[in-house]
Coordinates of C-alpha atoms and ligand atoms in Angstrom, one line a residue:
M1 CA -27.5 2.5 4.7
K2 CA -24.6 2.0 2.5
N3 CA -25.2 -0.3 -0.4
K4 CA -21.6 -1.0 -1.3
L5 CA -18.9 -2.6 0.8
R6 CA -16.4 -0.1 2.0
I7 CA -12.7 -0.6 1.4
L8 CA -10.1 1.2 3.4
T9 CA -6.4 1.0 2.4
G10 CA -3.6 3.0 3.8
E11 CA -0.1 4.0 3.0
R12 CA 2.6 5.6 5.0
P13 CA 4.0 8.4 2.8
T14 CA 7.7 7.7 3.4
G15 CA 8.7 7.3 -0.2
C16 CA 7.4 7.4 -3.7
L17 CA 5.8 4.2 -4.9
H18 CA 7.5 1.6 -7.2
I19 CA 6.6 -1.3 -9.4
G20 CA 6.6 -3.6 -6.3
H21 CA 3.7 -1.6 -4.9
Y22 CA 2.1 -1.6 -8.3
I23 CA 2.1 -5.4 -8.8
G24 CA 1.5 -6.0 -5.1
A25 CA -1.3 -3.6 -4.1
L26 CA -2.1 -0.8 -6.6
R27 CA -3.1 -2.9 -9.5
Q28 CA -5.6 -4.9 -7.3
R29 CA -6.7 -1.6 -5.7
V30 CA -7.7 -0.2 -9.2
E31 CA -9.4 -3.4 -10.1
M32 CA -11.5 -3.4 -7.0
Q33 CA -12.3 0.3 -7.6
N34 CA -13.4 -0.4 -11.2
S35 CA -15.5 -3.5 -10.2
G36 CA -18.2 -1.2 -9.0
K37 CA -18.8 -3.4 -6.0
Y38 CA -17.0 -1.2 -3.5
E39 CA -16.7 2.3 -2.1
P40 CA -13.0 2.7 -1.7
F41 CA -11.2 5.0 0.7
I42 CA -7.4 5.6 0.6
L43 CA -5.8 7.0 3.6
I44 CA -2.4 8.6 3.3
A45 CA -1.2 7.8 6.8
D46 CA 1.2 10.7 7.5
A47 CA 0.4 10.5 11.3
Q48 CA 1.3 6.8 11.4
A49 CA 4.5 7.6 9.4
L50 CA 5.5 10.0 12.1
T51 CA 5.4 7.3 14.7
D52 CA 8.8 6.2 13.6
N53 CA 9.9 9.5 11.9
A54 CA 9.2 12.1 14.6
D55 CA 12.6 13.7 14.0
N56 CA 12.1 13.8 10.2
P57 CA 8.8 15.3 9.4
E58 CA 10.4 16.7 6.2
K59 CA 10.5 13.2 4.7
I60 CA 6.7 12.8 5.1
R61 CA 6.0 16.3 3.9
A62 CA 8.0 15.7 0.8
N63 CA 6.2 12.4 0.0
L64 CA 2.6 13.4 0.6
L65 CA 1.9 14.6 -3.0
E66 CA 4.2 11.9 -4.4
V67 CA 2.1 9.1 -3.0
C68 CA -1.1 10.8 -4.0
A69 CA 0.1 11.3 -7.6
D70 CA 1.3 7.7 -7.8
N71 CA -2.2 6.5 -6.8
L72 CA -3.9 8.7 -9.4
A73 CA -1.4 7.8 -12.1
V74 CA -2.1 4.1 -11.8
G75 CA -5.8 4.6 -12.2
I76 CA -7.3 5.6 -8.9
D77 CA -10.3 7.8 -9.9
P78 CA -11.1 10.5 -7.4
S79 CA -14.7 10.5 -8.5
I80 CA -15.0 6.9 -7.3
S81 CA -12.3 6.6 -4.6
T82 CA -11.8 9.0 -1.8
I83 CA -8.2 9.9 -0.9
G84 CA -7.5 11.7 2.3
V85 CA -4.7 12.7 4.6
Q86 CA -4.7 11.1 8.1
S87 CA -3.6 14.2 10.1
H88 CA -6.4 16.3 8.7
I89 CA -9.0 13.8 10.0
Y90 CA -8.5 14.7 13.7
P91 CA -11.4 12.5 15.1
L92 CA -9.1 9.6 14.4
T93 CA -6.9 10.6 17.3
E94 CA -9.8 10.9 19.6
L95 CA -11.0 7.4 18.6
T96 CA -7.5 6.1 19.2
F97 CA -7.6 7.6 22.8
Y98 CA -10.7 5.6 23.7
Y99 CA -9.6 2.4 22.0
M100 CA -6.3 2.6 23.8
N101 CA -8.2 1.5 27.0
L102 CA -9.3 -1.7 25.3
V103 CA -5.8 -3.2 24.8
T104 CA -3.1 -4.1 27.2
L105 CA 0.5 -3.3 27.0
A106 CA 1.3 -7.0 27.0
R107 CA -1.0 -7.5 24.0
L108 CA 0.7 -4.6 22.1
Q109 CA 4.1 -6.0 22.8
R110 CA 3.1 -9.4 21.5
N111 CA 2.0 -8.2 18.1
P112 CA 4.4 -10.0 15.8
T113 CA 4.4 -7.3 13.1
V114 CA 5.2 -4.5 15.6
K115 CA 7.8 -6.8 17.2
A116 CA 9.5 -7.4 13.9
E117 CA 9.5 -3.8 13.0
M118 CA 10.9 -2.8 16.4
K119 CA 13.7 -5.3 16.0
Q120 CA 14.5 -4.1 12.5
K121 CA 14.7 -0.5 13.8
G122 CA 16.7 -1.5 16.8
Y123 CA 14.3 0.1 19.3
G124 CA 14.3 -2.4 22.2
A125 CA 12.7 -0.8 25.3
N126 CA 13.2 2.7 23.8
V127 CA 10.3 2.3 21.3
P128 CA 8.3 5.4 20.9
A129 CA 4.9 4.9 22.6
G130 CA 3.2 6.1 19.4
F131 CA 4.9 3.4 17.4
L132 CA 4.1 0.6 19.8
T133 CA 0.4 1.7 19.7
Y134 CA 0.1 2.2 16.0
P135 CA -2.2 -0.8 15.6
V136 CA -4.7 1.0 17.9
S137 CA -4.6 4.1 15.7
Q138 CA -4.9 2.0 12.6
T139 CA -8.0 0.4 14.1
A140 CA -9.4 4.0 14.4
D141 CA -8.5 4.5 10.7
I142 CA -10.4 1.4 9.8
T143 CA -13.5 1.7 12.0
A144 CA -13.9 5.5 11.5
F145 CA -15.0 4.8 7.9
D146 CA -17.0 1.6 8.8
A147 CA -14.7 -0.3 6.5
D148 CA -15.8 -3.9 5.7
V149 CA -12.7 -4.8 3.7
V150 CA -9.1 -4.0 4.3
P151 CA -6.6 -5.1 1.6
V152 CA -3.2 -5.6 3.1
G153 CA 0.0 -7.5 2.8
E154 CA 0.6 -10.6 4.9
D155 CA 2.8 -8.6 7.3
Q156 CA -0.2 -6.5 8.3
L157 CA -2.5 -9.4 9.2
P158 CA -1.6 -9.3 12.9
V159 CA -2.4 -5.6 13.0
I160 CA -5.9 -6.2 11.5
E161 CA -6.4 -9.1 13.9
Q162 CA -5.6 -6.8 16.8
G163 CA -8.1 -4.3 15.4
R164 CA -10.8 -7.0 15.2
E165 CA -10.2 -7.7 18.9
I166 CA -10.6 -4.0 19.8
V167 CA -13.9 -3.9 17.7
S168 CA -15.3 -7.0 19.4
T169 CA -14.3 -5.7 22.9
F170 CA -15.8 -2.3 22.1
N171 CA -19.1 -3.8 20.9
R172 CA -19.3 -6.1 23.9
I173 CA -18.9 -3.4 26.4
Y174 CA -20.7 -0.5 24.8
G175 CA -23.2 -2.3 22.5
E176 CA -23.0 -3.0 18.8
T177 CA -21.4 0.1 17.4
L178 CA -18.4 -0.6 15.2
V179 CA -18.3 -2.5 11.9
M180 CA -16.1 -5.6 12.1
P181 CA -13.4 -5.3 9.4
K182 CA -12.0 -8.2 7.3
A183 CA -8.5 -8.4 5.9
V184 CA -8.1 -9.3 2.2
L185 CA -4.6 -10.3 1.1
D186 CA -3.1 -8.3 -1.6
T187 CA -1.6 -9.9 -4.7
A188 CA 2.0 -9.6 -3.6
T189 CA 1.2 -12.0 -0.8
K190 CA -0.6 -14.4 -3.1
C191 CA 2.1 -14.5 -5.8
H192 CA 5.2 -13.7 -3.9
R193 CA 6.8 -10.4 -3.1
L194 CA 8.6 -8.8 -6.0
P195 CA 12.4 -9.0 -5.3
G196 CA 14.6 -6.0 -6.0
L197 CA 16.6 -5.3 -9.2
D198 CA 19.7 -6.8 -7.5
G199 CA 17.8 -10.0 -6.5
N200 CA 18.3 -9.1 -2.9
G201 CA 15.2 -9.7 -0.8
K202 CA 12.3 -7.4 -1.4
M203 CA 12.2 -4.3 -3.6
S204 CA 12.6 -1.3 -1.2
K205 CA 13.4 2.3 -1.5
S206 CA 16.0 2.1 1.3
L207 CA 17.9 -0.7 -0.5
G208 CA 17.9 1.4 -3.7
N209 CA 16.8 -1.5 -5.8
T210 CA 13.5 -0.2 -7.2
I211 CA 12.0 1.0 -10.4
N212 CA 9.8 3.9 -9.4
L213 CA 6.5 4.7 -11.0
K214 CA 7.9 8.2 -11.7
D215 CA 11.2 7.1 -13.2
D216 CA 11.7 8.5 -16.7
S217 CA 12.1 6.2 -19.6
D218 CA 15.9 6.5 -19.8
T219 CA 16.2 5.6 -16.1
V220 CA 14.0 2.5 -16.6
V221 CA 16.3 1.4 -19.5
Q222 CA 19.4 2.0 -17.5
K223 CA 18.0 0.2 -14.4
I224 CA 16.9 -2.9 -16.4
M225 CA 20.2 -3.0 -18.2
S226 CA 22.0 -3.3 -14.9
M227 CA 19.7 -5.9 -13.4
Y228 CA 20.9 -9.1 -11.8
T229 CA 20.7 -12.1 -14.1
D230 CA 22.8 -15.3 -14.0
P231 CA 26.4 -14.5 -13.0
D232 CA 27.6 -17.7 -14.7
H233 CA 26.1 -16.8 -18.0
I234 CA 29.2 -15.2 -19.4
H235 CA 29.1 -15.9 -23.1
V236 CA 25.9 -15.8 -25.2
T237 CA 26.5 -19.4 -26.1
D238 CA 26.6 -20.5 -22.4
P239 CA 23.5 -22.2 -21.0
G240 CA 21.8 -19.8 -18.6
K241 CA 19.8 -20.1 -15.4
V242 CA 16.3 -18.9 -15.3
E243 CA 15.6 -19.5 -11.6
G244 CA 16.8 -16.5 -9.5
N245 CA 17.3 -14.5 -12.7
M246 CA 15.5 -11.3 -12.1
V247 CA 14.7 -10.6 -15.7
F248 CA 12.6 -13.8 -15.8
T249 CA 11.1 -13.2 -12.4
Y250 CA 9.9 -9.8 -13.7
L251 CA 8.7 -11.3 -17.0
D252 CA 6.6 -13.8 -15.1
A253 CA 5.2 -11.0 -12.9
F254 CA 4.5 -8.3 -15.5
T255 CA 3.7 -9.9 -18.9
N256 CA 1.9 -12.8 -20.5
D257 CA 2.2 -15.0 -23.6
A258 CA -0.1 -12.8 -25.7
Q259 CA 2.1 -9.8 -25.2
I260 CA 5.3 -11.7 -25.7
A261 CA 4.0 -13.0 -29.1
Q262 CA 3.3 -9.4 -30.0
I263 CA 6.5 -7.7 -29.1
S264 CA 9.1 -10.4 -29.7
E265 CA 10.0 -13.3 -32.0
Y266 CA 8.9 -15.7 -29.3
Q267 CA 5.4 -17.0 -28.8
T268 CA 5.5 -17.7 -25.0
I269 CA 7.6 -16.8 -22.0
N270 CA 8.5 -20.5 -21.7
E271 CA 10.0 -20.4 -25.2
I272 CA 12.3 -17.6 -24.1
K273 CA 13.2 -19.5 -21.0
E274 CA 14.0 -22.7 -23.0
H275 CA 16.2 -20.8 -25.4
Y276 CA 18.1 -19.1 -22.5
R277 CA 18.6 -22.5 -20.7
R278 CA 19.9 -24.0 -23.9
G279 CA 22.4 -21.2 -24.5
G280 CA 22.6 -18.8 -27.4
L281 CA 20.4 -16.1 -25.9
G282 CA 22.1 -13.1 -24.5
D283 CA 21.2 -11.0 -21.5
V284 CA 20.9 -7.9 -23.6
K285 CA 18.2 -9.5 -25.7
I286 CA 16.1 -10.6 -22.8
K287 CA 16.5 -7.3 -21.1
R288 CA 15.3 -5.6 -24.3
I289 CA 12.1 -7.6 -24.1
L290 CA 11.7 -6.7 -20.4
I291 CA 12.2 -3.0 -21.3
E292 CA 9.5 -3.2 -23.8
V293 CA 7.1 -4.9 -21.3
M294 CA 7.9 -2.4 -18.5
Q295 CA 7.6 0.7 -20.8
S296 CA 4.2 -0.5 -22.0
I297 CA 3.0 -0.5 -18.4
L298 CA 4.9 2.5 -17.2
T299 CA 4.4 4.9 -20.1
P300 CA 0.7 5.6 -19.5
I301 CA 1.3 5.8 -15.8
R302 CA 4.2 8.3 -16.4
E303 CA 2.0 10.4 -18.7
K304 CA -0.8 10.5 -16.3
R305 CA 1.5 11.3 -13.5
A306 CA 3.0 14.2 -15.4
I307 CA -0.4 15.9 -15.6
Y308 CA -0.5 16.0 -11.8
E309 CA 3.1 16.9 -11.4
N310 CA 2.5 20.0 -13.6
D311 CA -0.7 20.8 -11.8
K312 CA -0.1 20.5 -8.0
A313 CA -3.1 22.7 -7.4
Q314 CA -5.3 20.1 -8.8
L315 CA -3.6 17.4 -6.7
M316 CA -4.1 19.6 -3.6
E317 CA -7.8 20.1 -4.4
I318 CA -8.4 16.3 -4.8
L319 CA -6.7 15.7 -1.5
K320 CA -8.5 18.5 0.3
R321 CA -11.9 17.4 -1.0
G322 CA -11.2 13.8 0.0
S323 CA -9.8 14.7 3.4
D324 CA -12.9 16.9 4.1
R325 CA -15.2 14.1 3.2
M326 CA -13.3 11.7 5.3
L327 CA -13.3 14.2 8.2
D328 CA -17.1 14.3 8.0
I329 CA -17.5 10.6 8.1
A330 CA -15.0 10.2 10.9
Q331 CA -16.8 12.9 12.9
S332 CA -20.1 11.1 12.7
T333 CA -18.5 7.8 13.7
L334 CA -16.9 9.6 16.7
T335 CA -20.3 10.9 17.7
R336 CA -21.8 7.4 17.5
V337 CA -18.9 6.1 19.6
K338 CA -19.3 8.8 22.3
N339 CA -23.0 8.2 22.4
A340 CA -22.4 4.4 22.8
M341 CA -20.0 5.2 25.6
G342 CA -22.4 7.7 27.3
I343 CA -19.9 10.5 27.2
N344 CA -22.0 12.8 25.1
Y345 CA -23.4 14.8 28.1
F346 CA -24.3 18.1 26.3
N347 CA -26.1 16.4 23.5
D348 CA -27.9 13.9 25.7
S349 CA -31.4 14.9 26.6
T350 CA -31.6 12.0 29.1
F351 CA -28.5 13.0 31.0
L352 CA -30.3 14.9 33.8
K353 CA -33.1 12.4 34.0
Ligands
LIG401 N1 0.2 0.2 8.4 C1 0.0 0.3 7.0 C2 1.4 0.1 6.3 O1 2.4 0.3 6.9 C3 -0.5 1.6 6.6 C4 -1.9 1.9 7.1 C5 -2.2 3.0 8.0 C6 -3.1 1.2 6.8 N2 -3.6 2.9 8.2 C7 -4.1 1.9 7.5 C8 -3.3 0.1 6.1 C9 -5.4 1.4 7.5 C10 -4.7 -0.4 6.0 C11 -5.7 0.3 6.7 O2 1.4 -0.2 5.2

C-alpha cells in the first residue's frame, strides 16, 4: 500500500526550460514535492518527443541532461522525487500496445489537443501514427506508476481525459486494475500563460522570446533591457501604459510588494504603476527593478545548475537511478496488467486446469 498520493509529471526534452516553465509548472512542482503529501515522479518523455521529431533525434539527445539539470536547479530533490527517462522504461511501450486496442481511430482524431498540434505542424493526413497515438502512450506513462495526480497545463486536459477513458474501459473489461488519474491544473493555467519578452503570444523557445533558466546574468540584463514596453512612451515625462507592457506583466508574475519595498524606493507594485501612468518614470528604471527581481530568482537556480553542469556524471547517476526505479515499478504494473488480461500463460498455474 502506498501512503502518499503519487504524482506524475512529464516533459518532452525538446529545449531547455525557461522562466515561463518556472512560473507555470516548476515552482508548483517543487512546492508539491516539499509539502510532504506526495510521492512525485518526473518523466523525461524522450520517446514522446520523438513522435514529432523522428528525423531529429539529435535535438532530444542534446536536451535530455538540460531538462534534468533545470529540474534539479529549481529545487527538485532526487531523494524525494524520482526522475526517469521514458525510453529506458520499456514496459511503457508494451502497455501502450494493449491500450491501443481500447481506443478508436475516430476518438484519437477527435482529441482537440492533438488536432491543434497537428494543425500547427501542418500534418494533415500525413500525421505520424506515433504522434496521433501519443495520448495512448501518455496513458501508459501515467498508469504505469499508479499516478493519482497529474499536474498539467490546460492544453493537456483532453489528453488526460482520453487517458481516463482508457483506464475505465480497461477496468470494465479486465477487472479493477488501473488507478484512475486526476488532472490538476498548473499555475500557468490559473494565472495566465507568461507572454514572451516581445509581448507576442506565449514564451517559447521557437519564437526566441524566452529567458532561460540557464542564461547567465549578463544575458538576463541584456534581454530585459530590450523587452517590449509601451511603444508610445517616448520621453520619460510622457504618461505610460501599464497594460500590455511586459515589464509590468513580469513584475506582477514574479514579485510582491514586500520585495519591491526592499529593493526599490517604492512600497508597492501599484505605486510604480501609478508613477509610470502619470509620467516621469523611465523604462530603464522599471527595467532595473525587474532585473533585480529576476536575478534574485535566477541566481540561486543558476548556481545550483552550474554544479550539475560541471558534474555530468552525477546528473547521469541521478537519472540512471531514477530510471531503474521507474523501470521496476512499470514492470510490476505490466505484470499486473497481463495477469488481468489473462496473457500470463507461463506464470499462471491455473492455465492448464
Ligand atoms: N505531453 C506532455 C507535454 O507535451 C508531456 C508528457 C509526457 C506528460 N508524458 C506525460 C505529461 C505524462 C504528464 C504526464 O507537455
